[in-house]
Amino acid sequence: MTGQIVTRFAPSPTGFLHIGGARTALFNWLYARGRGGKFLLRIEDTDRERSTPEATDAILRGMAWLGLDHDGEVISQFARADRHAEVANQMLAEGKAYKCFSTQDEIAAFREAARAEGRSTLFQSPWRDADPASYPDAPFVVRLKTETEGTTVIRDEVQGEVKIRNDQLDDMILLRSDGTPVYMLAVVVDDHDMGVTHVIRGDDHLNNAARQMGIYTAMGWDLPVYAHIPLIHGPDGKKLSKRHGALGVEEYQAMGYPAAGMRNYLARLGWSHGDDEFFTDAQAKEWFDTSGIGKSPARFDFKKLENLCGQHIAQTDDAALLHELKEFLKVSDRPDLSNHHETVMLRALYCLKERAKTFPELLEKAHFILADTPIQPDEKAAKALDTVSRGILSSLTPQLQNARWTRDELEEVTSRFAEAEGTKFGKLAGPLRAALAGRAVTPSVFDMMLVLGQDETLARLAQASASAEG
RNA sequence: GCAGCGUUCGUCUAGUGGUCAGGACACCGGCUUUUCACGCCGACGACACGGGUUCGACUCCCGUACGCUGUACCA
């Protein structure tokens, strides 16, 4: 026992990495990484019907995108079935569990009768204290002999002390009639064997915790520290589902949200550190603690996500941003950047990144370097390029020809020109924008000139002022 | 049905037995400005409801309403 913190994320591979699952993973990751601990990944694939390798891949991709690196190998729960059965059999041998021969029909009949009489529908097996001599030669399940009296107290870092009367707990099945272990057993055995010290998971498992504790005590194992976190709801407060839009984290990647912004947003959803809203990974690791986790469910808010993403994009250094942009291009099925475009993009990022909240927005602002030449103005830009404007542009061109290509000088030349024309720079900006980018919404005209360079700028001005009437 | 959990501005949240109940996002208005974005200033805006405990409750207790979760030989 080294005292090292060990957390884990244990999704079932039945689909993509759900947004709620991603947050659970993030919390576990933050908790471990901030304390020099280990963060383990286990795939709960004991449901053979629903588990697919594709889903496992999707989960791994989602984690990779979010930068949630795990320690050690990915554990397959299914592969450990023998070990789970071994533990069940040990409990059987020690009288902590028993064989139950009740058929599913019998159980259903029991429940129906119980409901009719208004009694608890929790199944009470007649085999619990049966004499082994009376055992029939028939299939059986192995059930845990749960305490029938008293209460189980879950000491939870988030929920506090949660008390559940033991008469609310049935004798849960450990081994199915085909001998395969059930999830409840597998989780406990795996967490114990993997040395998990802190179980941070959705509060849909809170009730399960009480039953799982029965296995810990039956085996005489130390309990992990529990932290059951509230689920994430949709913007309408209802359970998050498909109609709320994107559920899988990969969809968020494809929509162009940067991973750092996503991490920041997800961390802040249901957890807080005073009034801090925008923070780095390093700060999150340092600050994250279960004491900052709230007890009520949070709703997903795209606006806030976007806001945070904008701040992260603006703060990311150019090389890293370019790298992430290229990844985005790939996953969103957009064409990759040519070498030339990549070079120019890197040069332009300084003026692009402070105006974009997502990668599609950034690309939109980068239209002036990505568009084919000659520039084809869109409708609004075309309006800015009327006869008068083109005349102005052609008289401005010679001035720029002789200018040194620095921001100060460009500003000076254009403002002097505007003054000589008896107008304001504002009147020049529209036509310039249209000529250089073919759009009405762009970065600053000076930034564009600087990024494009003198030759390209002059070429575009010439094209625009010479373009045919109408 | 039974059990568990929850409820502070529209949203995320801070917060204390005595606060002008704070911040952020969104929204609205204004400033700045070459468009967009940023930035700045301002406005709007909340303790679910009802009892109790207390000199005093958003804060503690009980109940109600609403919501969520569980109640499987699913995970």
Coordinates of C-alpha atoms in Angstrom, one line a residue, chain A residues 88-464:
Chain A
A88 CA -18.4 -15.4 -6.1
N89 CA -17.5 -19.0 -5.4
Q90 CA -15.4 -18.0 -2.4
M91 CA -18.4 -16.2 -1.0
L92 CA -20.5 -19.3 -1.7
A93 CA -18.0 -21.5 0.1
E94 CA -18.0 -19.1 3.1
G95 CA -21.7 -19.0 3.3
K96 CA -21.9 -15.3 2.4
A97 CA -23.8 -16.3 -0.8
Y98 CA -26.1 -19.0 -1.7
K99 CA -27.6 -20.9 -4.6
C100 CA -31.0 -19.9 -5.7
F101 CA -33.1 -22.3 -7.8
S102 CA -36.1 -20.0 -8.3
T103 CA -37.1 -19.7 -11.9
Q104 CA -37.8 -16.4 -13.6
D105 CA -41.5 -17.3 -13.7
E106 CA -41.5 -17.9 -10.0
I107 CA -39.9 -14.6 -9.4
A108 CA -42.4 -12.8 -11.6
A109 CA -45.2 -14.5 -9.8
F110 CA -43.8 -13.4 -6.5
R111 CA -43.5 -9.8 -7.5
E112 CA -47.0 -9.8 -8.9
A113 CA -48.4 -11.2 -5.7
A114 CA -46.4 -8.7 -3.6
R115 CA -47.6 -5.8 -5.7
A116 CA -51.2 -7.0 -5.3
E117 CA -50.8 -7.2 -1.5
G118 CA -49.0 -3.9 -1.4
R119 CA -45.8 -5.5 -0.1
S120 CA -42.3 -4.8 -1.2
T121 CA -41.7 -6.3 -4.6
L122 CA -38.1 -7.1 -3.7
F123 CA -37.7 -10.8 -4.3
Q124 CA -37.1 -12.9 -1.2
S125 CA -35.6 -16.2 -2.3
P126 CA -36.9 -19.3 -0.5
W127 CA -33.5 -20.8 -1.0
R128 CA -31.6 -18.4 1.2
D129 CA -31.4 -20.7 4.2
A130 CA -32.4 -23.9 2.4
D131 CA -30.6 -27.2 3.3
P132 CA -28.2 -28.1 0.5
A133 CA -29.6 -31.6 0.8
S134 CA -32.8 -30.2 -0.7
Y135 CA -31.2 -28.7 -3.7
P136 CA -32.7 -29.9 -7.0
D137 CA -30.7 -30.9 -10.0
A138 CA -31.5 -27.7 -11.8
P139 CA -29.9 -24.4 -13.0
F140 CA -29.3 -21.9 -10.3
V141 CA -28.0 -18.4 -9.8
V142 CA -25.7 -17.3 -6.9
R143 CA -27.1 -14.6 -4.7
L144 CA -25.4 -12.5 -2.1
K145 CA -26.8 -13.0 1.4
T146 CA -27.6 -9.4 2.2
E147 CA -28.2 -8.2 5.7
T148 CA -31.9 -8.0 6.3
E149 CA -31.9 -5.7 9.3
G150 CA -30.2 -2.4 10.1
T151 CA -29.1 0.2 7.6
T152 CA -26.3 0.6 5.2
V153 CA -24.6 4.0 5.4
I154 CA -22.8 5.2 2.3
R155 CA -20.3 7.9 3.2
D156 CA -20.2 9.9 0.1
E157 CA -17.9 12.8 -0.6
V158 CA -20.6 14.6 -2.6
Q159 CA -23.9 13.3 -1.2
G160 CA -22.8 13.1 2.4
E161 CA -24.1 10.2 4.6
V162 CA -26.7 8.4 2.7
K163 CA -28.7 5.8 4.7
I164 CA -30.5 3.0 3.1
R165 CA -32.4 0.5 5.1
N166 CA -31.3 -3.0 4.4
D167 CA -34.8 -4.2 3.9
Q168 CA -34.7 -2.1 0.7
L169 CA -31.9 -4.2 -0.6
D170 CA -32.6 -7.6 -2.1
D171 CA -30.2 -10.5 -2.3
M172 CA -28.6 -9.5 -5.6
I173 CA -27.5 -12.0 -8.1
L174 CA -23.8 -12.5 -8.4
L175 CA -23.6 -15.3 -10.9
R176 CA -26.2 -15.9 -13.6
S177 CA -27.6 -19.3 -14.2
D178 CA -25.1 -19.8 -17.0
G179 CA -22.3 -19.1 -14.5
T180 CA -21.4 -15.6 -15.9
P181 CA -20.8 -12.8 -13.4
V182 CA -23.1 -9.9 -13.2
Y183 CA -22.0 -6.3 -13.5
M184 CA -22.4 -5.5 -9.8
L185 CA -20.0 -8.2 -8.8
A186 CA -17.5 -7.4 -11.6
V187 CA -17.3 -3.7 -10.7
V188 CA -16.4 -4.5 -7.1
V189 CA -13.9 -7.2 -7.9
D190 CA -12.2 -5.1 -10.6
D191 CA -12.1 -2.0 -8.5
H192 CA -10.6 -3.9 -5.7
D193 CA -8.1 -5.8 -7.8
M194 CA -7.1 -2.6 -9.6
G195 CA -6.4 -0.9 -6.4
V196 CA -9.0 1.8 -7.0
T197 CA -9.1 4.1 -4.0
H198 CA -11.6 6.7 -5.2
V199 CA -14.8 5.9 -7.1
I200 CA -16.1 9.0 -8.8
R201 CA -19.2 8.2 -10.9
G202 CA -22.7 9.3 -11.8
D203 CA -25.2 9.4 -9.0
D204 CA -27.3 6.9 -10.9
H205 CA -25.0 4.5 -9.2
L206 CA -25.7 5.8 -5.7
N207 CA -28.2 3.1 -4.9
N208 CA -25.9 0.5 -6.4
A209 CA -23.2 1.6 -4.0
A210 CA -25.2 0.2 -1.0
R211 CA -25.5 -3.2 -2.6
Q212 CA -21.9 -3.2 -3.8
M213 CA -20.8 -2.5 -0.3
G214 CA -22.3 -5.8 0.7
I215 CA -19.7 -7.6 -1.4
Y216 CA -16.9 -5.5 0.1
T217 CA -17.9 -6.5 3.6
A218 CA -18.5 -10.1 2.6
M219 CA -15.0 -10.3 1.2
G220 CA -13.5 -8.2 4.0
W221 CA -12.1 -5.7 1.6
D222 CA -11.5 -2.0 2.2
L223 CA -14.1 0.3 0.8
P224 CA -13.1 2.9 -1.8
V225 CA -14.0 6.6 -1.2
Y226 CA -17.2 7.3 -3.0
A227 CA -18.2 10.5 -4.8
H228 CA -21.4 10.2 -6.7
I229 CA -21.8 13.2 -9.0
P230 CA -25.2 14.5 -10.3
L231 CA -26.0 13.8 -13.9
I232 CA -26.0 16.4 -16.7
H233 CA -29.4 17.4 -18.0
G234 CA -30.5 19.0 -21.3
P235 CA -31.2 22.7 -21.6
D236 CA -34.8 22.0 -20.7
G237 CA -33.8 20.3 -17.4
K238 CA -34.8 16.9 -18.6
K239 CA -32.6 13.9 -18.9
L240 CA -30.0 14.5 -21.6
S241 CA -31.1 12.8 -24.8
K242 CA -30.8 12.9 -28.5
R243 CA -33.3 15.6 -29.0
H244 CA -31.1 18.0 -27.2
G245 CA -28.6 17.7 -30.0
A246 CA -25.1 16.3 -29.7
L247 CA -24.5 13.6 -27.1
G248 CA -21.2 12.2 -28.2
V249 CA -18.0 14.1 -27.6
E250 CA -16.9 13.4 -31.1
E251 CA -19.8 15.4 -32.4
Y252 CA -18.5 18.4 -30.4
Q253 CA -15.1 17.9 -31.9
A254 CA -16.7 17.8 -35.4
M255 CA -18.6 21.0 -34.6
G256 CA -15.2 22.7 -34.0
Y257 CA -15.0 23.2 -30.3
P258 CA -11.4 23.1 -29.0
A259 CA -10.6 20.4 -26.5
A260 CA -9.3 22.8 -23.9
G261 CA -12.5 24.8 -24.0
M262 CA -14.5 21.6 -23.7
R263 CA -12.5 20.5 -20.7
N264 CA -12.9 23.8 -19.0
Y265 CA -16.6 23.9 -19.6
L266 CA -17.2 20.3 -18.5
A267 CA -15.1 20.8 -15.4
R268 CA -17.1 23.9 -14.5
L269 CA -20.4 22.0 -15.0
G270 CA -21.3 20.8 -11.5
W271 CA -18.0 21.7 -10.0
S272 CA -16.8 25.1 -8.9
H273 CA -13.8 26.8 -7.4
G274 CA -15.1 30.1 -6.1
D275 CA -15.8 32.5 -8.9
D276 CA -13.2 31.0 -11.3
E277 CA -14.7 30.4 -14.7
F278 CA -11.9 30.4 -17.2
F279 CA -8.9 28.3 -16.2
T280 CA -6.1 26.2 -17.6
D281 CA -5.6 22.5 -17.2
A282 CA -2.9 23.1 -14.7
Q283 CA -5.2 25.2 -12.5
A284 CA -8.0 22.7 -12.8
K285 CA -5.7 19.9 -11.7
E286 CA -4.5 22.0 -8.8
W287 CA -8.0 23.1 -7.7
F288 CA -10.1 20.1 -8.4
D289 CA -11.6 18.5 -5.3
T290 CA -14.7 16.6 -4.5
S291 CA -15.6 19.3 -2.0
G292 CA -16.3 21.6 -4.9
I293 CA -18.8 19.3 -6.6
G294 CA -22.5 20.4 -6.3
K295 CA -25.3 18.1 -5.4
S296 CA -27.8 19.2 -8.0
P297 CA -27.9 18.3 -11.7
A298 CA -26.6 20.9 -14.2
R299 CA -28.0 21.8 -17.6
F300 CA -25.9 21.9 -20.7
D301 CA -25.5 25.4 -22.1
F302 CA -24.0 25.8 -25.5
K303 CA -23.5 29.6 -25.2
K304 CA -21.3 29.2 -22.2
L305 CA -19.4 26.5 -23.9
E306 CA -18.8 28.8 -26.9
N307 CA -17.7 31.6 -24.7
L308 CA -15.1 29.6 -23.0
C309 CA -14.0 28.0 -26.2
G310 CA -13.4 31.5 -27.7
Q311 CA -11.2 32.4 -24.8
H312 CA -9.2 29.2 -25.1
I313 CA -8.7 29.6 -28.8
A314 CA -7.5 33.2 -28.2
Q315 CA -5.1 31.9 -25.6
T316 CA -3.6 28.9 -27.4
D317 CA -0.3 29.4 -29.1
D318 CA -0.3 29.5 -32.9
A319 CA 1.5 26.2 -33.6
A320 CA -0.7 24.2 -31.3
L321 CA -3.8 25.9 -32.6
L322 CA -2.8 25.1 -36.2
H323 CA -2.3 21.5 -35.2
E324 CA -5.7 21.3 -33.6
L325 CA -7.3 23.1 -36.6
K326 CA -5.8 20.5 -38.9
E327 CA -7.3 17.7 -36.7
F328 CA -10.6 19.5 -36.9
L329 CA -10.4 19.6 -40.7
K330 CA -9.8 15.9 -40.7
V331 CA -12.7 14.8 -38.5
S332 CA -15.2 17.2 -40.0
D333 CA -14.5 15.9 -43.5
R334 CA -13.1 19.2 -44.8
P335 CA -10.1 19.4 -47.2
D336 CA -6.7 19.6 -45.6
L337 CA -4.6 22.8 -45.9
S338 CA -2.1 22.9 -48.7
N339 CA 1.5 23.6 -47.6
H340 CA 1.1 27.2 -48.8
H341 CA -2.2 27.7 -46.9
E342 CA -0.6 26.2 -43.9
T343 CA 2.2 28.7 -44.0
V344 CA -0.1 31.7 -44.5
M345 CA -2.5 30.4 -41.8
L346 CA 0.3 30.2 -39.3
R347 CA 1.2 33.8 -40.1
A348 CA -2.5 34.9 -39.9
L349 CA -3.5 33.1 -36.7
Y350 CA -2.6 36.0 -34.5
C351 CA -5.4 38.1 -35.9
L352 CA -7.8 35.2 -36.4
K353 CA -7.8 33.5 -33.1
E354 CA -9.1 36.4 -31.1
R355 CA -12.2 36.7 -33.2
A356 CA -13.3 33.0 -33.3
K357 CA -15.2 30.9 -30.8
T358 CA -15.0 27.7 -32.8
F359 CA -12.9 26.4 -35.7
P360 CA -15.6 26.9 -38.3
E361 CA -15.7 30.6 -37.3
L362 CA -12.0 30.8 -37.5
L363 CA -12.1 29.3 -41.0
E364 CA -14.7 31.8 -42.0
K365 CA -12.5 34.7 -40.8
A366 CA -9.6 33.1 -42.7
H367 CA -11.5 33.2 -46.0
F368 CA -9.2 35.9 -47.3
I369 CA -6.2 33.5 -47.2
L370 CA -8.1 30.4 -48.3
A371 CA -10.2 31.7 -51.1
D372 CA -9.1 31.2 -54.7
T373 CA -7.9 34.2 -56.7
P374 CA -9.2 36.2 -58.4
I375 CA -11.4 36.9 -55.4
Q376 CA -15.0 36.4 -56.1
P377 CA -16.9 38.9 -53.9
D378 CA -20.1 37.7 -52.2
E379 CA -23.3 39.8 -52.4
K380 CA -22.4 42.2 -49.6
A381 CA -18.9 42.7 -50.7
A382 CA -20.0 43.3 -54.3
K383 CA -22.2 46.1 -53.1
A384 CA -19.1 47.7 -51.5
L385 CA -17.4 47.6 -54.8
D386 CA -19.4 50.1 -56.8
T387 CA -17.9 52.3 -59.5
V388 CA -17.0 55.1 -57.1
S389 CA -15.3 52.7 -54.7
R390 CA -13.3 51.1 -57.4
G391 CA -12.1 54.4 -58.5
I392 CA -11.0 55.2 -55.0
L393 CA -9.1 51.9 -54.8
S394 CA -7.3 52.5 -58.0
S395 CA -6.1 55.9 -56.8
L396 CA -5.0 54.4 -53.5
T397 CA -3.0 51.7 -55.1
P398 CA 0.0 53.8 -56.2
Q399 CA 0.3 55.1 -52.6
L400 CA 0.6 51.6 -51.3
Q401 CA 3.0 50.7 -54.0
N402 CA 5.5 53.0 -52.5
A403 CA 4.8 52.2 -48.9
R404 CA 7.0 50.3 -46.5
W405 CA 4.9 47.2 -45.5
T406 CA 4.5 47.9 -41.8
R407 CA 1.4 48.4 -39.9
D408 CA 2.3 52.0 -38.9
E409 CA 3.0 53.1 -42.4
L410 CA 0.0 51.4 -43.9
E411 CA -2.2 53.1 -41.4
E412 CA -0.6 56.4 -42.1
V413 CA -0.8 56.1 -45.9
T414 CA -4.4 55.2 -45.9
S415 CA -5.5 57.8 -43.4
R416 CA -3.5 60.5 -45.3
F417 CA -5.2 59.3 -48.5
A418 CA -8.6 59.4 -46.9
E419 CA -7.9 62.9 -45.7
A420 CA -6.8 64.0 -49.2
E421 CA -10.0 62.6 -50.6
G422 CA -12.0 64.5 -48.1
T423 CA -13.4 61.4 -46.5
K424 CA -12.8 59.1 -43.5
F425 CA -11.0 55.9 -43.3
G426 CA -14.3 54.2 -42.5
K427 CA -15.3 54.8 -46.1
L428 CA -12.3 53.1 -47.4
A429 CA -12.5 50.0 -45.2
G430 CA -15.5 48.5 -46.8
P431 CA -14.1 48.5 -50.4
L432 CA -10.7 47.4 -49.1
R433 CA -12.3 44.5 -47.3
A434 CA -14.3 43.5 -50.3
A435 CA -11.3 43.7 -52.6
L436 CA -9.0 41.8 -50.3
A437 CA -11.4 39.2 -49.0
G438 CA -14.5 39.2 -51.1
R439 CA -16.4 39.4 -47.8
A440 CA -17.9 42.1 -45.6
V441 CA -16.8 40.5 -42.4
T442 CA -13.1 40.0 -42.1
P443 CA -10.2 40.7 -39.8
S444 CA -8.8 44.2 -39.8
V445 CA -7.8 45.4 -43.3
F446 CA -4.3 46.2 -42.1
D447 CA -3.9 42.7 -40.7
M448 CA -5.0 41.3 -44.0
M449 CA -2.6 43.4 -45.9
L450 CA 0.2 42.4 -43.6
V451 CA -0.6 38.7 -43.9
L452 CA -1.1 38.8 -47.6
G453 CA 2.0 40.8 -48.3
Q454 CA 2.5 43.8 -50.6
D455 CA 2.5 41.9 -53.9
E456 CA -0.7 40.0 -53.2
T457 CA -2.4 43.0 -51.7
L458 CA -1.7 45.1 -54.8
A459 CA -2.7 42.3 -57.1
R460 CA -6.1 42.0 -55.4
L461 CA -6.7 45.7 -55.4
A462 CA -5.9 45.8 -59.1
Q463 CA -8.2 43.0 -59.8
A464 CA -11.0 44.6 -57.8

